[in-house]
């Protein structure tokens, strides 16, 4: 697990536009394997935390209804060029990943 | 809102600022499983709204749910929610016809705008509902998306 995560953060006026692409299978737990007919166990991201310049700006709880390789976009007012953006997630099996980027 | 969960996540957030690796170490799965995730197990929109403590949410024109009118592939449906309500604290997204309608809840703080963009799965043609909490009040808006191929398997 723990494949790379992509973060792109740009300024538009005084608002930072942050886009995150996470790598995750996001299994709902309700899908059946086409070959075996067995349910594929749930495996999805549960929690996401994003910070800008050391302050938490976004805390998310998500479920299996978010698409595979989740995309998340959000906007933060008052951020500055050069601020550090961090994003981390934890899934329902306890796997975790985090990444950081600089607003530019 | 579950305050214990907030504290846990805030701790993690500030740790992440110090060092991402340290944050990863501090984020124990047990702490995460303690979060209130009852809305994700709720079946049916009413049950989800109840779990979110959002029953009786007022319809609002200040919330814009942007999604395609027709989604060819229900596995990947881009959804954008913009709330121009002042002091928007959180945005939740609900896919009304999914077996488990709750998609996610996004708590915003420290200058984060009332805006969330993501991609969700839709099992059937359904309303995509946004629930916005602002200053202790709850608002909602929805948009219908027609799905030609469902995205939840089964």
Coordinates of C-alpha atoms in Angstrom, one line a residue:
Chain A
X1 CA 0.0 0.0 0.0
X2 CA 1.1 3.5 0.6
X3 CA 1.4 4.5 -3.0
X4 CA 2.2 8.1 -3.8
X5 CA -0.4 10.8 -3.5
X6 CA -0.5 13.9 -5.7
X7 CA -1.1 17.3 -4.4
X8 CA -1.4 20.5 -6.5
X9 CA -1.8 23.8 -4.8
X10 CA -2.1 27.1 -6.6
X11 CA -3.1 30.6 -5.6
X12 CA -6.1 32.4 -7.2
X13 CA -6.2 35.9 -5.7
X14 CA -6.0 35.3 -1.9
X15 CA -7.6 31.8 -2.2
X16 CA -5.5 28.7 -2.4
X17 CA -7.0 26.1 -4.8
X18 CA -5.8 22.7 -3.6
X19 CA -6.4 19.4 -5.5
X20 CA -5.4 16.0 -4.1
X21 CA -5.4 12.7 -5.9
X22 CA -5.1 9.7 -3.6
X23 CA -4.3 6.1 -4.7
X24 CA -6.8 3.7 -3.1
X25 CA -9.0 0.8 -4.3
X26 CA -12.0 2.1 -2.3
X27 CA -13.8 -1.2 -2.1
X28 CA -17.3 -0.8 -0.8
X29 CA -17.7 -4.3 0.6
X30 CA -20.9 -4.8 -1.4
X31 CA -19.3 -5.7 -4.7
X32 CA -19.0 -9.4 -5.7
X33 CA -15.9 -10.9 -7.3
X34 CA -16.9 -11.8 -10.9
X35 CA -15.0 -15.1 -10.8
X36 CA -15.6 -16.5 -7.3
X37 CA -19.0 -14.9 -6.6
X38 CA -17.7 -13.9 -3.1
X39 CA -18.1 -10.5 -1.7
X40 CA -15.0 -8.4 -2.0
X41 CA -14.2 -7.2 1.6
X42 CA -14.6 -3.5 2.3
X43 CA -11.3 -1.5 2.0
X44 CA -11.6 2.2 1.8
X45 CA -10.2 5.4 3.2
X46 CA -12.0 6.5 6.4
X47 CA -10.4 9.8 7.4
X48 CA -8.5 12.5 5.6
X49 CA -6.8 15.5 7.3
X50 CA -5.4 18.4 5.4
X51 CA -3.3 21.3 6.8
X52 CA -2.1 24.5 5.3
X53 CA 0.7 26.4 7.0
X54 CA 0.4 24.1 10.0
X55 CA -3.3 24.7 10.6
X56 CA -5.9 22.1 10.0
X57 CA -8.2 23.3 7.2
X58 CA -10.1 20.1 6.4
X59 CA -11.1 17.0 8.3
X60 CA -13.1 14.5 6.3
X61 CA -14.8 11.2 7.1
X62 CA -15.5 9.3 3.9
X63 CA -16.9 5.9 3.0
X64 CA -16.8 3.4 0.1
X65 CA -19.1 5.6 -2.0
X66 CA -16.2 7.8 -3.0
X67 CA -14.7 6.7 -6.3
X68 CA -11.6 4.6 -6.7
X69 CA -8.4 6.7 -6.4
X70 CA -10.3 9.5 -4.7
X71 CA -10.0 13.1 -5.9
X72 CA -10.5 15.9 -3.5
X73 CA -10.6 19.6 -4.2
X74 CA -10.9 22.4 -1.7
X75 CA -10.2 26.1 -1.3
X76 CA -8.5 27.9 1.5
X77 CA -8.7 31.7 2.0
X78 CA -5.8 33.5 3.6
X79 CA -3.2 31.0 2.4
X80 CA 0.1 32.4 1.0
X81 CA 2.5 31.4 -1.7
X82 CA 5.1 29.1 -0.2
X83 CA 2.8 27.7 2.5
X84 CA 3.2 24.1 3.1
X85 CA 0.2 21.8 2.4
X86 CA 0.0 18.4 4.0
X87 CA -2.6 15.7 3.4
X88 CA -2.9 12.4 5.3
X89 CA -5.4 9.6 5.3
X90 CA -6.2 6.4 7.2
X91 CA -8.2 3.5 5.8
X92 CA -10.5 1.0 7.5
X93 CA -7.6 -1.5 7.7
X94 CA -5.3 1.0 9.5
X95 CA -3.2 1.6 6.4
X96 CA -2.1 5.3 6.1
X97 CA -0.4 7.6 3.8
X98 CA 0.6 11.3 3.8
X99 CA 2.1 13.7 1.4
X100 CA 3.1 17.4 1.4
X101 CA 3.4 20.1 -1.2
X102 CA 4.1 23.8 -1.4
X103 CA 1.6 26.4 -2.7
X104 CA 3.0 27.7 -5.9
Chain B
X1 CA -20.6 16.8 16.3
X2 CA -18.4 14.4 18.1
X3 CA -16.0 16.5 20.0
X4 CA -13.7 13.6 20.9
X5 CA -13.2 12.9 17.3
X6 CA -12.4 16.5 16.6
X7 CA -9.7 16.5 19.3
X8 CA -8.2 13.3 17.9
X9 CA -8.0 14.6 14.4
X10 CA -6.8 18.0 15.5
X11 CA -3.9 16.4 17.3
X12 CA -3.1 14.5 14.2
X13 CA -3.2 17.7 12.1
X14 CA -0.8 19.6 14.2
X15 CA 1.5 16.7 14.4
X16 CA 1.5 16.5 10.6
X17 CA 2.9 20.1 10.6
X18 CA 5.8 19.0 12.7
X19 CA 6.6 16.0 10.7
X20 CA 4.6 13.9 8.3
X21 CA 6.3 10.7 9.4
X22 CA 5.5 11.5 13.1
X23 CA 1.9 12.0 12.2
X24 CA 1.7 8.7 10.5
X25 CA 3.1 7.1 13.7
X26 CA 0.7 8.9 16.0
X27 CA -2.4 8.0 13.9
X28 CA -3.4 4.8 15.6
X29 CA -6.1 2.8 13.9
X30 CA -8.0 2.3 17.2
X31 CA -8.3 6.1 17.6
X32 CA -9.7 6.4 14.1
X33 CA -12.2 3.6 14.6
X34 CA -13.5 5.4 17.6
X35 CA -14.8 8.2 15.3
X36 CA -18.6 8.5 14.9
X37 CA -19.2 6.7 11.6
X38 CA -22.8 5.7 12.2
X39 CA -24.0 7.6 9.2
X40 CA -22.0 5.4 6.9
X41 CA -23.9 2.3 8.2
X42 CA -27.2 3.9 7.8
X43 CA -29.6 2.7 5.1
X44 CA -31.9 5.2 3.5
X45 CA -31.7 9.0 3.4
X46 CA -33.8 9.5 6.5
X47 CA -31.5 7.3 8.6
X48 CA -28.4 9.1 7.3
X49 CA -29.9 12.5 8.0
X50 CA -30.7 11.4 11.5
X51 CA -27.2 10.1 12.1
X52 CA -25.8 13.4 10.8
X53 CA -28.2 15.2 13.2
X54 CA -29.5 17.0 10.1
X55 CA -33.2 16.2 10.2
X56 CA -35.3 19.1 9.3
X57 CA -32.6 20.7 7.2
X58 CA -33.9 23.8 5.4
X59 CA -33.6 23.9 1.6
X60 CA -31.2 26.6 0.6
X61 CA -30.5 28.3 -2.7
X62 CA -27.1 29.3 -1.4
X63 CA -25.8 25.8 -1.9
X64 CA -25.0 24.7 -5.4
X65 CA -24.5 21.0 -6.2
X66 CA -22.7 20.7 -9.5
X67 CA -22.9 17.3 -11.1
X68 CA -23.5 16.0 -14.6
X69 CA -27.2 15.6 -15.7
X70 CA -26.4 12.2 -17.1
X71 CA -23.5 10.1 -15.9
X72 CA -22.5 7.3 -18.3
X73 CA -20.4 5.6 -15.6
X74 CA -21.8 5.5 -12.1
X75 CA -18.4 4.5 -10.7
X76 CA -17.0 8.0 -11.3
X77 CA -19.3 10.9 -11.0
X78 CA -17.7 14.3 -10.4
X79 CA -19.6 16.3 -7.8
X80 CA -18.8 19.9 -6.7
X81 CA -20.6 21.5 -3.8
X82 CA -20.3 25.2 -3.3
X83 CA -21.9 26.8 -0.2
X84 CA -22.1 30.6 -0.1
X85 CA -23.6 30.5 3.4
X86 CA -21.5 32.5 5.8
X87 CA -19.6 30.4 8.3
X88 CA -20.0 27.1 6.6
X89 CA -18.6 24.5 9.1
X90 CA -19.1 21.3 7.2
X91 CA -20.4 19.9 3.9
X92 CA -21.7 16.3 3.7
X93 CA -22.5 14.5 0.5
X94 CA -25.3 11.9 0.2
X95 CA -26.1 9.7 -2.8
X96 CA -29.8 9.1 -2.0
X97 CA -30.3 5.8 -3.9
X98 CA -27.1 4.0 -2.9
X99 CA -27.4 1.0 -0.6
X100 CA -25.4 3.1 1.9
X101 CA -26.2 6.6 1.0
X102 CA -23.6 8.4 3.1
X103 CA -20.6 9.4 0.9
X104 CA -18.6 11.7 3.1
X105 CA -18.6 14.6 5.5
X106 CA -16.0 17.4 5.2
X107 CA -15.3 19.6 8.2
X108 CA -13.9 23.0 7.2
X109 CA -11.8 25.3 9.4
X110 CA -9.1 27.9 9.4
X111 CA -10.1 29.7 6.2
X112 CA -11.3 26.7 4.2
X113 CA -14.0 27.9 1.8
X114 CA -17.5 26.4 1.5
X115 CA -16.4 24.3 -1.4
X116 CA -15.7 20.6 -1.9
X117 CA -15.0 18.8 -5.2
X118 CA -14.7 15.1 -5.4
X119 CA -15.8 12.0 -7.4
X120 CA -18.4 9.6 -6.1
X121 CA -20.1 6.3 -7.0
X122 CA -23.8 6.2 -7.8
X123 CA -25.6 2.8 -7.9
X124 CA -28.7 4.2 -9.7
X125 CA -30.2 7.4 -11.1
X126 CA -30.4 9.4 -7.9
X127 CA -30.5 12.8 -6.2
X128 CA -27.1 13.8 -4.9
X129 CA -27.8 15.8 -1.8
X130 CA -25.5 18.2 0.0
X131 CA -26.0 19.0 3.7
X132 CA -24.3 22.1 5.0
X133 CA -23.9 23.0 8.6
X134 CA -23.3 26.6 9.4
X135 CA -23.5 28.3 12.8
X136 CA -25.5 25.5 14.3
X137 CA -28.1 25.5 11.5
X138 CA -28.5 22.9 8.8
X139 CA -29.2 23.5 5.2
X140 CA -29.6 21.2 2.2
X141 CA -29.8 21.2 -1.6
X142 CA -29.9 18.4 -4.1
X143 CA -29.4 17.7 -7.8
X144 CA -30.6 14.7 -9.8
X145 CA -28.0 12.7 -11.8
X146 CA -29.2 10.1 -14.3
X147 CA -26.9 7.0 -14.3
X148 CA -26.8 4.6 -17.2
X149 CA -24.3 2.1 -15.7
X150 CA -24.3 1.7 -11.9
X151 CA -21.1 2.0 -10.0
X152 CA -21.6 -0.1 -6.9
X153 CA -21.4 -3.6 -8.5
X154 CA -23.5 -6.4 -7.1

